[in-house]
Coordinates of C-alpha atoms in Angstrom, one line a residue:
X1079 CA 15.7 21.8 -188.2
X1080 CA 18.1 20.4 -185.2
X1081 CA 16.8 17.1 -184.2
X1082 CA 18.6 14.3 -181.6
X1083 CA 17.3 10.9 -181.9
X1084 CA 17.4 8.2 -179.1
X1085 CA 20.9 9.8 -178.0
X1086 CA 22.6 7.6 -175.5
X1087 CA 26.0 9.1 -174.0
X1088 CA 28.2 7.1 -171.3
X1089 CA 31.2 8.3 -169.7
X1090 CA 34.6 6.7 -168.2
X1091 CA 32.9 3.7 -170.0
X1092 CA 33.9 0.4 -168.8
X1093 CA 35.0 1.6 -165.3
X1094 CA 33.9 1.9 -161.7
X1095 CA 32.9 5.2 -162.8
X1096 CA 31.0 4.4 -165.4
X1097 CA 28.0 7.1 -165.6
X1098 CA 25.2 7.8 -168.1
X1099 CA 24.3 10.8 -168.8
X1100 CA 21.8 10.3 -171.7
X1101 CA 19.5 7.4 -172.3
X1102 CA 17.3 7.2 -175.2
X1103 CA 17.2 11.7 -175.5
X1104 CA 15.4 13.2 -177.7
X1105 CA 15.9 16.8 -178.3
X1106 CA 14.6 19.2 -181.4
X1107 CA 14.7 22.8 -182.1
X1108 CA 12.7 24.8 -185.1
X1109 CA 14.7 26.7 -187.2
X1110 CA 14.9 30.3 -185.9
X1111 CA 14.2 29.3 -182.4
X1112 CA 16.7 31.2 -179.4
X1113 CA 17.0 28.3 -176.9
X1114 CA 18.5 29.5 -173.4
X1115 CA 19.5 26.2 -171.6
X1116 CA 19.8 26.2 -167.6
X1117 CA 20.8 23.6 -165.0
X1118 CA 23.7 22.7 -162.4
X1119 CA 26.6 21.5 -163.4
X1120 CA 26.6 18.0 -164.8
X1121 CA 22.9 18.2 -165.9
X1122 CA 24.3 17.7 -169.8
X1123 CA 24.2 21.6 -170.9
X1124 CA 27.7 21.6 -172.6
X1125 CA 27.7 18.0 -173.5
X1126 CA 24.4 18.9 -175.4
X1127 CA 26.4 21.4 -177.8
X1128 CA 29.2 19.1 -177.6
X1129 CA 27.2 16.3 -179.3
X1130 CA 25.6 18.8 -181.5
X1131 CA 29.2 20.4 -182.1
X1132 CA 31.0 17.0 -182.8
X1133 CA 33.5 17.6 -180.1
X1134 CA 32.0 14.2 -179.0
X1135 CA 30.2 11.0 -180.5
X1136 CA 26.8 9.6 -179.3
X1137 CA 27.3 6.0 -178.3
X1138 CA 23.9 5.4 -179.6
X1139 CA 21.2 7.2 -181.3
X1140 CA 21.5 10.1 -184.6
X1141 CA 21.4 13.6 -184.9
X1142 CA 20.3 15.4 -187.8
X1143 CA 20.6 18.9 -188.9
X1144 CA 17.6 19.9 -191.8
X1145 CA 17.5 16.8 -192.3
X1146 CA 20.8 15.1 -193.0
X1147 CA 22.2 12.8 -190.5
X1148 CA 25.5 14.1 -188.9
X1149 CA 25.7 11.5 -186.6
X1150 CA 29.2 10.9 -187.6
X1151 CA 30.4 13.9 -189.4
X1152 CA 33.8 15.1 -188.5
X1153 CA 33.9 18.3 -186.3
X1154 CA 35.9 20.7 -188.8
X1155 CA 33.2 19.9 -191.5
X1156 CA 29.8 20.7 -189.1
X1157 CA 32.2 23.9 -188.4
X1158 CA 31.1 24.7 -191.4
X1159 CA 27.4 25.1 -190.5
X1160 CA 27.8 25.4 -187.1
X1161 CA 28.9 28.5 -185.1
X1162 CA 30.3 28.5 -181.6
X1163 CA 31.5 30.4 -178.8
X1164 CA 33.2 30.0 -175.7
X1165 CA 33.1 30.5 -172.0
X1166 CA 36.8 31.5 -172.4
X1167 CA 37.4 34.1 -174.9
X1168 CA 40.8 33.3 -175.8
X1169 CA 39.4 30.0 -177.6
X1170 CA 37.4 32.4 -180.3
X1171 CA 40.1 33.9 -182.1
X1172 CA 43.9 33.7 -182.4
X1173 CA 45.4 35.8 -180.5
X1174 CA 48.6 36.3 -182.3
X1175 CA 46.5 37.8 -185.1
X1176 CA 45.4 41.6 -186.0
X1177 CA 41.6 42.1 -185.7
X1178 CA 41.3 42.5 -189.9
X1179 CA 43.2 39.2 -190.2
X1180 CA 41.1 37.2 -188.0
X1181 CA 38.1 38.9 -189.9
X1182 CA 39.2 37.8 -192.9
X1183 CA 39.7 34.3 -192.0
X1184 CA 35.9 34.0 -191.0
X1185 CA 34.7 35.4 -194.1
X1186 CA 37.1 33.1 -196.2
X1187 CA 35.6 30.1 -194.3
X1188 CA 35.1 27.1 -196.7
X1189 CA 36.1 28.8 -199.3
X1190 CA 39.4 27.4 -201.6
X1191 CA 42.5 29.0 -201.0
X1192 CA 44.3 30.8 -203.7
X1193 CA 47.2 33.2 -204.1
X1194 CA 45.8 36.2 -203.7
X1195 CA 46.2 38.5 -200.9
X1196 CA 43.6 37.7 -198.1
X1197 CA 43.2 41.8 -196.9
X1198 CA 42.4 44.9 -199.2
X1199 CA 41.4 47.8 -198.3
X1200 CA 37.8 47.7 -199.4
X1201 CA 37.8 44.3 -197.0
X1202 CA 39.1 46.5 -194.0
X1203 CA 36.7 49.5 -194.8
X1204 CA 33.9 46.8 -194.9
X1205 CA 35.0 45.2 -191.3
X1206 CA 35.3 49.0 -190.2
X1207 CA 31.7 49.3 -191.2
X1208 CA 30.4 46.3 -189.6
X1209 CA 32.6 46.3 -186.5
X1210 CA 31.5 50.5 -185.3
X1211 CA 27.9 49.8 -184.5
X1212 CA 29.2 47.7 -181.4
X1213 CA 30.3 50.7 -180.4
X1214 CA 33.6 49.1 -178.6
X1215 CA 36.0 50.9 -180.7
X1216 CA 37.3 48.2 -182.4
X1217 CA 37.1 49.5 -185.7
X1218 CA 39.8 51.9 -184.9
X1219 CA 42.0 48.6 -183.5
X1220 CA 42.1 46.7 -187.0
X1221 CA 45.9 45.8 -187.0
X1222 CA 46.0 45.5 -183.7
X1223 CA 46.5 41.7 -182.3
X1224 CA 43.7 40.4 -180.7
X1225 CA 45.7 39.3 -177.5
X1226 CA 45.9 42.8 -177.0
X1227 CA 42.0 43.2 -176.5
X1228 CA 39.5 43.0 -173.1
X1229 CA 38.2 39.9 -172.4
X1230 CA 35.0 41.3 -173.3
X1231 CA 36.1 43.1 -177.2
X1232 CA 37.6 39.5 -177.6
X1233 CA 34.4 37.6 -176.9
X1234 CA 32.0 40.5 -179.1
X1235 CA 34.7 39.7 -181.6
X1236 CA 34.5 36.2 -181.7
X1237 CA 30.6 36.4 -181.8
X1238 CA 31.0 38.3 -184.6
X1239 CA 33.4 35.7 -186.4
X1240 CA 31.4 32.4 -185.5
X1241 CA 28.3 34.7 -187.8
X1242 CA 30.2 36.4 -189.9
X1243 CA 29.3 33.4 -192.9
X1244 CA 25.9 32.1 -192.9
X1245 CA 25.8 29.3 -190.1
X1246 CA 22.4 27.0 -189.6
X1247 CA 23.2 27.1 -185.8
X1248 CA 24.7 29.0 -183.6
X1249 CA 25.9 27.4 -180.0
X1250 CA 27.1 29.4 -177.1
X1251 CA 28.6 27.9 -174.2
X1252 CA 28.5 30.3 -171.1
X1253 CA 29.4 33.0 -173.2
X1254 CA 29.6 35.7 -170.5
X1255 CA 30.4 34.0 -167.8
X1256 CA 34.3 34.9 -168.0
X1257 CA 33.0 38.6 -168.1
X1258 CA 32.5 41.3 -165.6
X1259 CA 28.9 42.7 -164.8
X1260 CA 28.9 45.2 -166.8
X1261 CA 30.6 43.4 -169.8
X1262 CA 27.9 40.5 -169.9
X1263 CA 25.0 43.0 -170.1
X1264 CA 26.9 44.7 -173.2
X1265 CA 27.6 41.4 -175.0
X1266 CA 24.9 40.1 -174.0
X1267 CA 22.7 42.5 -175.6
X1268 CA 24.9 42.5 -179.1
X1269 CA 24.2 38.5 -178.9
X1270 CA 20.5 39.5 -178.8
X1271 CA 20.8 41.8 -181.3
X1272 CA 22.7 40.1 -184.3
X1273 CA 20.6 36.8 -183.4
X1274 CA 17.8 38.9 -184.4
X1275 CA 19.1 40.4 -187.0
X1276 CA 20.2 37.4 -188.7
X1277 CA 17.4 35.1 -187.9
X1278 CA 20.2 32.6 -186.4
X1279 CA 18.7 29.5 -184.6
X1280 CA 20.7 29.6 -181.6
X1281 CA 21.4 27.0 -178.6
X1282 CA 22.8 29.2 -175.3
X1283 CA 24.1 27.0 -172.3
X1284 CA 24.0 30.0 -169.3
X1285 CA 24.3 30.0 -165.3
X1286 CA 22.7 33.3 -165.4
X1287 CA 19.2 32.7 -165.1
X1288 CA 18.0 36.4 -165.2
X1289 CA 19.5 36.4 -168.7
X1290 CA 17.2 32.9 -169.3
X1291 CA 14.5 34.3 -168.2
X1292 CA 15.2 37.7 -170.4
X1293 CA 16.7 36.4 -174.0
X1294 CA 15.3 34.1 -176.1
X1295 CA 12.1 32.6 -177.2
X1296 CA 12.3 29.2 -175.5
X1297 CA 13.7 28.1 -171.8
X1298 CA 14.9 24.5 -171.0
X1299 CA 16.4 23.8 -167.8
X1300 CA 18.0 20.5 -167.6
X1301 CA 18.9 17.7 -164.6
X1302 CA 20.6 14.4 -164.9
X1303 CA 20.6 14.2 -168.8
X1304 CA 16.6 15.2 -169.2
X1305 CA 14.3 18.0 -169.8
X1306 CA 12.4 19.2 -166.6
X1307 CA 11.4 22.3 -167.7
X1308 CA 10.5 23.0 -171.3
X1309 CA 8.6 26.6 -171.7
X1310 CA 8.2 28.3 -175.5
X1311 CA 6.5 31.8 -177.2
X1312 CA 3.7 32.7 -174.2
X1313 CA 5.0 30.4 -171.6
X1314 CA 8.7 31.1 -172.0
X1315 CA 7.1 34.9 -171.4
X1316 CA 5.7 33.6 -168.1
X1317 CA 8.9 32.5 -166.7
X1318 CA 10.4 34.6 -163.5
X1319 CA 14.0 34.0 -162.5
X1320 CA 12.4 33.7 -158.9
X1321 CA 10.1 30.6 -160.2
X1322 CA 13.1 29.3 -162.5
X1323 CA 15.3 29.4 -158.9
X1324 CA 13.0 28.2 -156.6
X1325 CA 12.8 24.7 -159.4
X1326 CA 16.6 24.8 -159.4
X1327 CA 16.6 24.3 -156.0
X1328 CA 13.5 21.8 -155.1
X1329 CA 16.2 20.0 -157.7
X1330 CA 19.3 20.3 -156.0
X1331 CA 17.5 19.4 -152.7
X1332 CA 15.9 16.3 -154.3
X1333 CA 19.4 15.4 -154.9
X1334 CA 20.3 15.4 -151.7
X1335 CA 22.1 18.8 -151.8

């Protein structure tokens, strides 16, 4: 479904500094498989989405998503397949804009504009709907600008827009790590929940190895741009955070940390 072929990625290329991150990587994922992705920083987590995002080209190598090579495919047009969220959840949405507007944006994505109003009030009663299960509120909030929200409504909201059209992947980058305890849990649980529900093939880059350990139906921790730990269906089950720790550190010790 996802597939990365012989990916080479350099950086500061041509310098003193010159490092490689990935050498002839190969990485796949089966359509309506929940990836969690651990490692320290600088393992190739967020360069992995980035890559898979187009925020950034392969030096060498192709990626393919069912099938079609997107190798060089400009990032607005994989946007159109491809769902993301950020660590920061002021990137998600625009701020300046009500709830229903941002809403209606999403659901209008890659679609022609015209000249017809982009709100109604069967659109609104239909966000209403969708947005009261979450159970944050925020269906009583529709014209109010989404710079107004939590940090934590913003980022349930911007899951919600990233999946709001059909998407063949969804990628989120540390998406709770800019949240409180208690925030994380809740979002993290909706992220569960509508991943479920919508039988999204999803890529998650976390810190939070309890939530590794808990979500998803296959575990990949990374180190220096390659898979050291690759654990699916039963042996994704038999993963403990305390196992999963103890390998992050023989890591970082091996490393000289």
């Amino acid at each position: 479904m996802l597939e990365l072929k012989g990916i080479r990625k350099a950086f500061n290329k041509g310098t003193p500094d010159e490092a490689v991150l990935f050498d002839r990587f190969d990485f796949s994922v089966q359509e309506g498989e929940f990836v969690s992705i651990v490692g320290s920083n600088g393992s190739g987590k967020t360069t992995l989405l980035n890559l898979i995002a187009g925020n950034i080209l392969p030096d060498e190598g192709k990626i393919f998503l069912r099938g079609q090579d997107i190798t060089a495919q400009k990032e607005f047009v994989r946007a159109r397949r491809i769902g993301r969220v950020f660590q920061d959840p002021a990137l998600g949405a625009a701020g300046h804009m009500t709830i229903a507007e941002n809403l209606a944006i999403a659901e209008n994505k890659g679609k022609p504009f015209g000249l017809t109003a982009g709100l109604s009030k069967k659109r609104i009663a239909a966000y209403r709907d969708m947005l009261h299960p979450l159970g944050l509120g925020l269906e009583d909030r529709m014209n109010v600008p989404v710079g107004a929200l939590s940090g934590g409504q913003r980022q349930v909201l911007t899951l919600m827009i990233a999946t709001l059209t059909p998407v063949d992947v969804l990628l989120l980058d540390e998406h709770t790590a800019a949240l409180d305890p208690k925030t994380a849990e809740q979002t993290m649980a909706l992220t569960d929940r509508i991943v479920r529900e919508k039988k999204l093939t999803t890529l998650m880059v976390t810190h939070n190895l309890r939530f590794a350990e808990q979500y998803g139906t296959r575990l990949c921790m990374f180190d220096k741009g390659r898979v050291v730990l690759d654990a699916a269906g039963e042996a994704k089950k038999e993963q403990k955070v305390d196992d999963l720790l103890a390998l992050f550190n023989a890591i970082s010790i091996e490393c000289g940390n």
